[in-house]
XYZ file of N, CA and C in Angstrom:
354
model
N 4.341 -87.639 -33.446
C 4.956 -87.312 -32.234
C 4.685 -88.640 -31.274
N 5.545 -89.137 -30.578
C 5.391 -90.138 -29.601
C 4.720 -89.583 -28.392
N 3.895 -90.319 -27.842
C 3.007 -89.884 -26.559
C 4.239 -89.535 -25.440
N 5.162 -90.252 -25.452
C 6.166 -89.979 -24.250
C 6.877 -88.783 -24.497
N 6.650 -88.240 -25.656
C 7.350 -86.719 -25.808
C 6.242 -85.725 -25.551
N 5.096 -86.020 -25.072
C 3.990 -85.075 -24.931
C 3.803 -84.711 -23.346
N 3.670 -83.361 -23.158
C 3.474 -82.934 -21.560
C 1.831 -82.411 -21.672
N 1.151 -82.964 -20.734
C -0.282 -82.320 -20.403
C 0.017 -81.605 -19.321
N -0.480 -80.415 -19.328
C -0.332 -79.466 -18.228
C -1.730 -79.118 -17.478
N -1.673 -78.612 -16.251
C -2.792 -78.198 -15.634
C -3.670 -79.138 -15.214
N -3.340 -80.299 -15.076
C -4.195 -81.471 -14.461
C -4.716 -81.178 -13.080
N -6.172 -81.272 -12.969
C -6.695 -81.033 -11.677
C -7.846 -82.033 -11.180
N -7.880 -83.106 -11.990
C -8.859 -84.285 -11.628
C -8.142 -85.597 -11.670
N -8.740 -86.468 -10.864
C -8.246 -87.984 -11.007
C -8.412 -88.309 -12.314
N -9.646 -88.049 -12.977
C -9.758 -88.545 -14.532
C -8.673 -87.959 -15.436
N -8.397 -86.734 -15.252
C -7.373 -86.220 -16.155
C -5.948 -86.723 -16.017
N -5.609 -87.105 -14.849
C -4.195 -87.669 -14.368
C -4.364 -89.063 -14.918
N -5.518 -89.850 -14.818
C -5.609 -91.140 -15.288
C -5.606 -91.334 -16.813
N -6.130 -90.359 -17.342
C -6.014 -90.361 -18.818
C -4.811 -89.976 -19.535
N -4.154 -88.881 -18.827
C -2.816 -88.642 -19.200
C -1.815 -89.924 -19.005
N -1.733 -90.586 -18.002
C -1.034 -91.769 -17.594
C -1.323 -92.945 -18.510
N -2.575 -93.065 -18.833
C -2.979 -94.183 -19.792
C -2.688 -94.121 -21.230
N -2.594 -92.852 -21.548
C -2.233 -92.540 -22.903
C -0.688 -92.615 -23.050
N 0.041 -92.700 -22.119
C 1.401 -92.923 -22.253
C 2.218 -91.630 -22.460
N 1.589 -90.539 -21.927
C 2.264 -89.333 -21.896
C 3.548 -89.213 -21.171
N 4.505 -88.590 -21.409
C 5.671 -88.585 -20.846
C 5.836 -87.624 -19.709
N 5.088 -86.645 -19.738
C 5.117 -85.569 -18.693
C 3.709 -85.071 -18.302
N 3.387 -84.940 -17.006
C 2.197 -84.398 -16.469
C 2.534 -83.145 -15.648
N 2.040 -82.103 -16.065
C 2.423 -80.788 -15.402
C 1.182 -80.462 -14.340
N 1.611 -80.009 -13.179
C 0.665 -79.564 -12.100
C 1.199 -78.119 -11.703
N 0.170 -77.247 -11.484
C 0.281 -75.802 -11.361
C 0.387 -75.391 -9.780
N 1.254 -74.764 -9.362
C 1.441 -74.253 -8.048
C 1.597 -72.686 -8.155
N 0.406 -72.211 -8.526
C 0.300 -70.687 -8.871
C -1.153 -70.224 -8.392
N -1.250 -69.731 -7.148
C -2.673 -69.549 -6.584
C -3.637 -68.941 -7.512
N -3.135 -67.764 -8.388
C -4.124 -67.069 -9.196
C -4.621 -67.913 -10.385
N -4.033 -69.042 -10.630
C -4.570 -69.810 -11.679
C -5.746 -70.685 -11.230
N -6.721 -70.901 -12.201
C -7.772 -71.734 -11.871
C -7.496 -73.200 -11.848
N -6.232 -73.650 -12.149
C -5.748 -74.879 -12.309
C -4.795 -75.060 -11.115
N -4.677 -74.118 -10.189
C -3.856 -74.357 -9.060
C -4.228 -75.573 -8.242
N -3.132 -76.223 -7.743
C -3.461 -77.248 -6.842
C -2.779 -77.059 -5.515
N -3.447 -77.542 -4.364
C -2.789 -77.367 -3.042
C -1.643 -78.573 -2.924
N -0.839 -78.259 -2.076
C 0.395 -79.120 -1.993
C -0.203 -80.607 -1.730
N -0.941 -80.741 -1.002
C -1.600 -82.192 -0.705
C -2.338 -82.786 -1.925
N -3.110 -82.072 -2.654
C -3.692 -82.612 -3.789
C -2.776 -82.832 -4.896
N -1.851 -81.991 -5.192
C -0.749 -82.336 -6.011
C 0.085 -83.441 -5.575
N 0.331 -83.842 -4.521
C 1.186 -84.877 -4.061
C 0.193 -86.308 -4.205
N -1.047 -86.168 -4.115
C -1.938 -87.199 -4.376
C -1.884 -87.582 -5.702
N -1.983 -86.506 -6.676
C -2.006 -86.912 -8.125
C -0.658 -87.422 -8.619
N 0.387 -86.771 -8.158
C 1.744 -87.374 -8.554
C 1.983 -88.754 -8.183
N 1.367 -89.082 -6.932
C 1.544 -90.497 -6.516
C 0.754 -91.459 -7.387
N -0.283 -91.027 -8.280
C -1.032 -91.891 -9.112
C -0.240 -92.060 -10.456
N 0.810 -91.394 -10.736
C 1.449 -91.396 -12.121
C 2.500 -92.761 -11.992
N 2.433 -93.407 -13.249
C 3.386 -94.587 -13.414
C 4.655 -93.954 -13.578
N 5.797 -94.799 -13.458
C 7.220 -94.257 -13.377
C 7.522 -93.720 -14.743
N 6.757 -94.111 -15.832
C 7.147 -93.663 -17.316
C 6.657 -92.353 -17.371
N 5.849 -91.767 -16.439
C 5.162 -90.253 -16.679
C 6.039 -89.598 -15.568
N 6.618 -88.512 -16.187
C 7.406 -87.421 -15.272
C 6.567 -86.518 -14.825
N 6.521 -86.099 -13.545
C 5.845 -85.015 -12.978
C 6.515 -83.750 -13.037
N 5.730 -82.634 -13.420
C 6.429 -81.353 -13.553
C 5.633 -80.285 -12.741
N 6.281 -79.671 -11.818
C 5.813 -78.715 -10.980
C 6.057 -77.373 -11.671
N 4.866 -76.719 -12.013
C 4.858 -75.512 -12.904
C 4.620 -74.422 -11.845
N 5.437 -73.332 -11.973
C 5.412 -72.229 -11.050
C 5.446 -70.816 -11.851
N 5.020 -69.800 -11.259
C 5.146 -68.489 -11.812
C 5.772 -67.511 -10.607
N 7.052 -67.266 -10.795
C 7.697 -66.290 -9.823
C 7.626 -66.826 -8.327
N 7.857 -68.179 -8.217
C 7.812 -68.832 -6.918
C 8.761 -68.452 -6.054
N 8.275 -68.222 -4.768
C 9.170 -67.885 -3.626
C 9.880 -68.922 -3.313
N 11.058 -68.770 -2.500
C 11.978 -69.853 -2.051
C 11.033 -70.570 -0.977
N 10.247 -70.020 -0.153
C 9.335 -70.673 0.837
C 8.507 -71.644 0.137
N 7.858 -71.194 -1.044
C 6.827 -72.131 -1.743
C 7.571 -73.314 -2.196
N 8.887 -73.046 -2.864
C 9.540 -74.084 -3.501
C 9.975 -75.180 -2.404
N 10.417 -74.577 -1.233
C 11.014 -75.358 -0.131
C 9.785 -76.265 0.495
N 8.460 -75.860 0.312
C 7.540 -76.631 0.893
C 7.032 -77.773 -0.276
N 6.867 -77.293 -1.422
C 6.354 -78.036 -2.546
C 7.287 -79.220 -2.957
N 8.580 -78.794 -3.148
C 9.466 -79.861 -3.843
C 9.636 -80.990 -2.849
N 10.032 -80.876 -1.737
C 10.101 -82.179 -0.949
C 8.703 -82.957 -0.622
N 7.777 -82.298 -0.779
C 6.331 -82.989 -0.576
C 5.852 -83.669 -1.592
N 6.058 -83.105 -2.870
C 5.511 -83.689 -4.047
C 6.572 -84.395 -4.960
N 7.967 -84.231 -4.702
C 8.943 -84.882 -5.413
C 8.782 -84.751 -6.912
N 8.733 -83.617 -7.378
C 8.542 -83.512 -8.918
C 9.992 -83.938 -9.615
N 9.691 -84.442 -10.947
C 10.782 -84.804 -11.752
C 11.412 -83.681 -12.160
N 10.703 -82.543 -12.475
C 11.114 -81.374 -13.318
C 10.379 -80.185 -12.596
N 11.227 -79.058 -12.646
C 10.648 -77.817 -12.121
C 10.520 -76.743 -13.428
N 9.356 -76.402 -13.688
C 9.018 -75.398 -14.740
C 8.838 -74.042 -14.361
N 9.412 -73.095 -14.824
C 9.455 -71.772 -14.346
C 8.728 -70.795 -15.447
N 7.791 -70.062 -15.116
C 7.004 -69.257 -16.021
C 7.026 -67.862 -15.629
N 7.990 -67.375 -14.667
C 7.880 -65.985 -14.239
C 9.040 -65.284 -15.017
N 9.729 -64.274 -14.020
C 10.664 -63.383 -14.563
C 11.983 -63.820 -14.157
N 12.318 -65.193 -13.764
C 13.327 -65.678 -13.295
C 14.565 -65.445 -14.276
N 15.626 -64.937 -13.902
C 16.802 -64.798 -14.614
C 17.544 -66.078 -14.929
N 18.457 -66.096 -16.004
C 19.221 -67.382 -16.259
C 19.956 -67.699 -14.886
N 20.540 -66.681 -14.240
C 21.335 -67.075 -13.110
C 20.409 -67.642 -11.953
N 19.276 -67.174 -11.791
C 18.423 -67.654 -10.734
C 17.987 -69.150 -11.119
N 17.643 -69.379 -12.409
C 17.257 -70.666 -12.908
C 18.432 -71.795 -12.474
N 19.670 -71.368 -12.875
C 20.937 -72.170 -12.613
C 20.944 -72.330 -11.116
N 20.784 -71.373 -10.302
C 20.745 -71.510 -8.788
C 19.673 -72.414 -8.303
N 18.471 -72.428 -8.943
C 17.456 -73.291 -8.440
C 17.702 -74.768 -8.753
N 18.099 -74.945 -10.039
C 18.652 -76.141 -10.599
C 19.647 -76.801 -9.635
N 20.608 -76.087 -9.098
C 21.629 -76.556 -8.321
C 21.064 -76.977 -6.959
N 20.245 -75.990 -6.485
C 19.890 -76.083 -5.093
C 18.763 -77.221 -4.998
N 17.948 -77.541 -5.874
C 16.946 -78.414 -5.628
C 17.411 -79.939 -6.497
N 18.321 -79.704 -7.282
C 18.802 -80.947 -8.105
C 17.764 -81.513 -8.953
N 17.091 -80.530 -9.731
C 16.021 -80.954 -10.723
C 16.212 -80.219 -11.994
N 15.868 -80.842 -13.109
C 16.007 -80.141 -14.412
C 15.020 -79.197 -14.196
N 15.420 -77.958 -15.156
C 14.421 -76.780 -15.304
C 13.954 -76.820 -16.707
N 12.580 -76.455 -16.821
C 12.077 -75.937 -18.105
C 11.760 -74.462 -17.838
N 12.347 -73.544 -18.573
C 12.047 -72.108 -18.368
C 11.176 -71.746 -19.608
N 10.027 -71.059 -19.351
C 9.158 -70.647 -20.230
C 9.360 -69.217 -20.535
N 9.372 -68.629 -21.909
C 9.603 -67.340 -22.047
C 8.594 -66.820 -23.047
N 8.057 -65.536 -22.723
C 6.982 -65.061 -23.472
C 7.479 -64.455 -24.711
N 6.969 -64.757 -25.774
C 7.345 -64.373 -27.191
C 6.230 -63.385 -27.705
N 6.589 -62.158 -27.879
C 5.602 -61.312 -28.625
C 5.754 -60.908 -29.975
N 7.302 -60.874 -30.211
C 7.666 -60.575 -31.533
C 8.844 -61.399 -31.893
N 9.245 -61.388 -33.108
C 10.353 -62.198 -33.665
C 11.671 -61.900 -32.974
N 11.906 -60.653 -32.512
C 13.042 -60.247 -31.789
C 13.347 -61.024 -30.466
N 12.079 -61.317 -29.846
C 12.087 -61.999 -28.619
C 12.756 -63.479 -28.770
N 12.869 -64.002 -29.878
C 13.542 -65.230 -30.157
C 15.009 -65.249 -29.935
N 15.606 -63.992 -29.972
C 17.084 -63.891 -29.912
C 17.291 -63.550 -28.288
N 17.337 -64.848 -27.575
C 17.531 -64.621 -26.198
C 18.964 -64.496 -26.102
């Protein structure tokens, strides 16, 4: 696998961001979900995203994000991609994509083979 096809997620230190960028990773994920130990404040996330080279795309990772949270984070950190890990419906994902003009990655929980038939 080419490094530019790799996404490293949950980066929380300057060292981790630098390592990801220097390795040529294509995507760097930053968590905006307060219960997560990898959650970053808006200011810290913006600081880390500013360190990324143009070849590394930033991913704002959320879980059931409120409209208010997205309205505050997206303009401030200008992510390349929005990743959704909650209960967002396909319709809601499309609405967010249109509203924020960002590509969407939607994560789905898979517990059994039947779950693969979305």
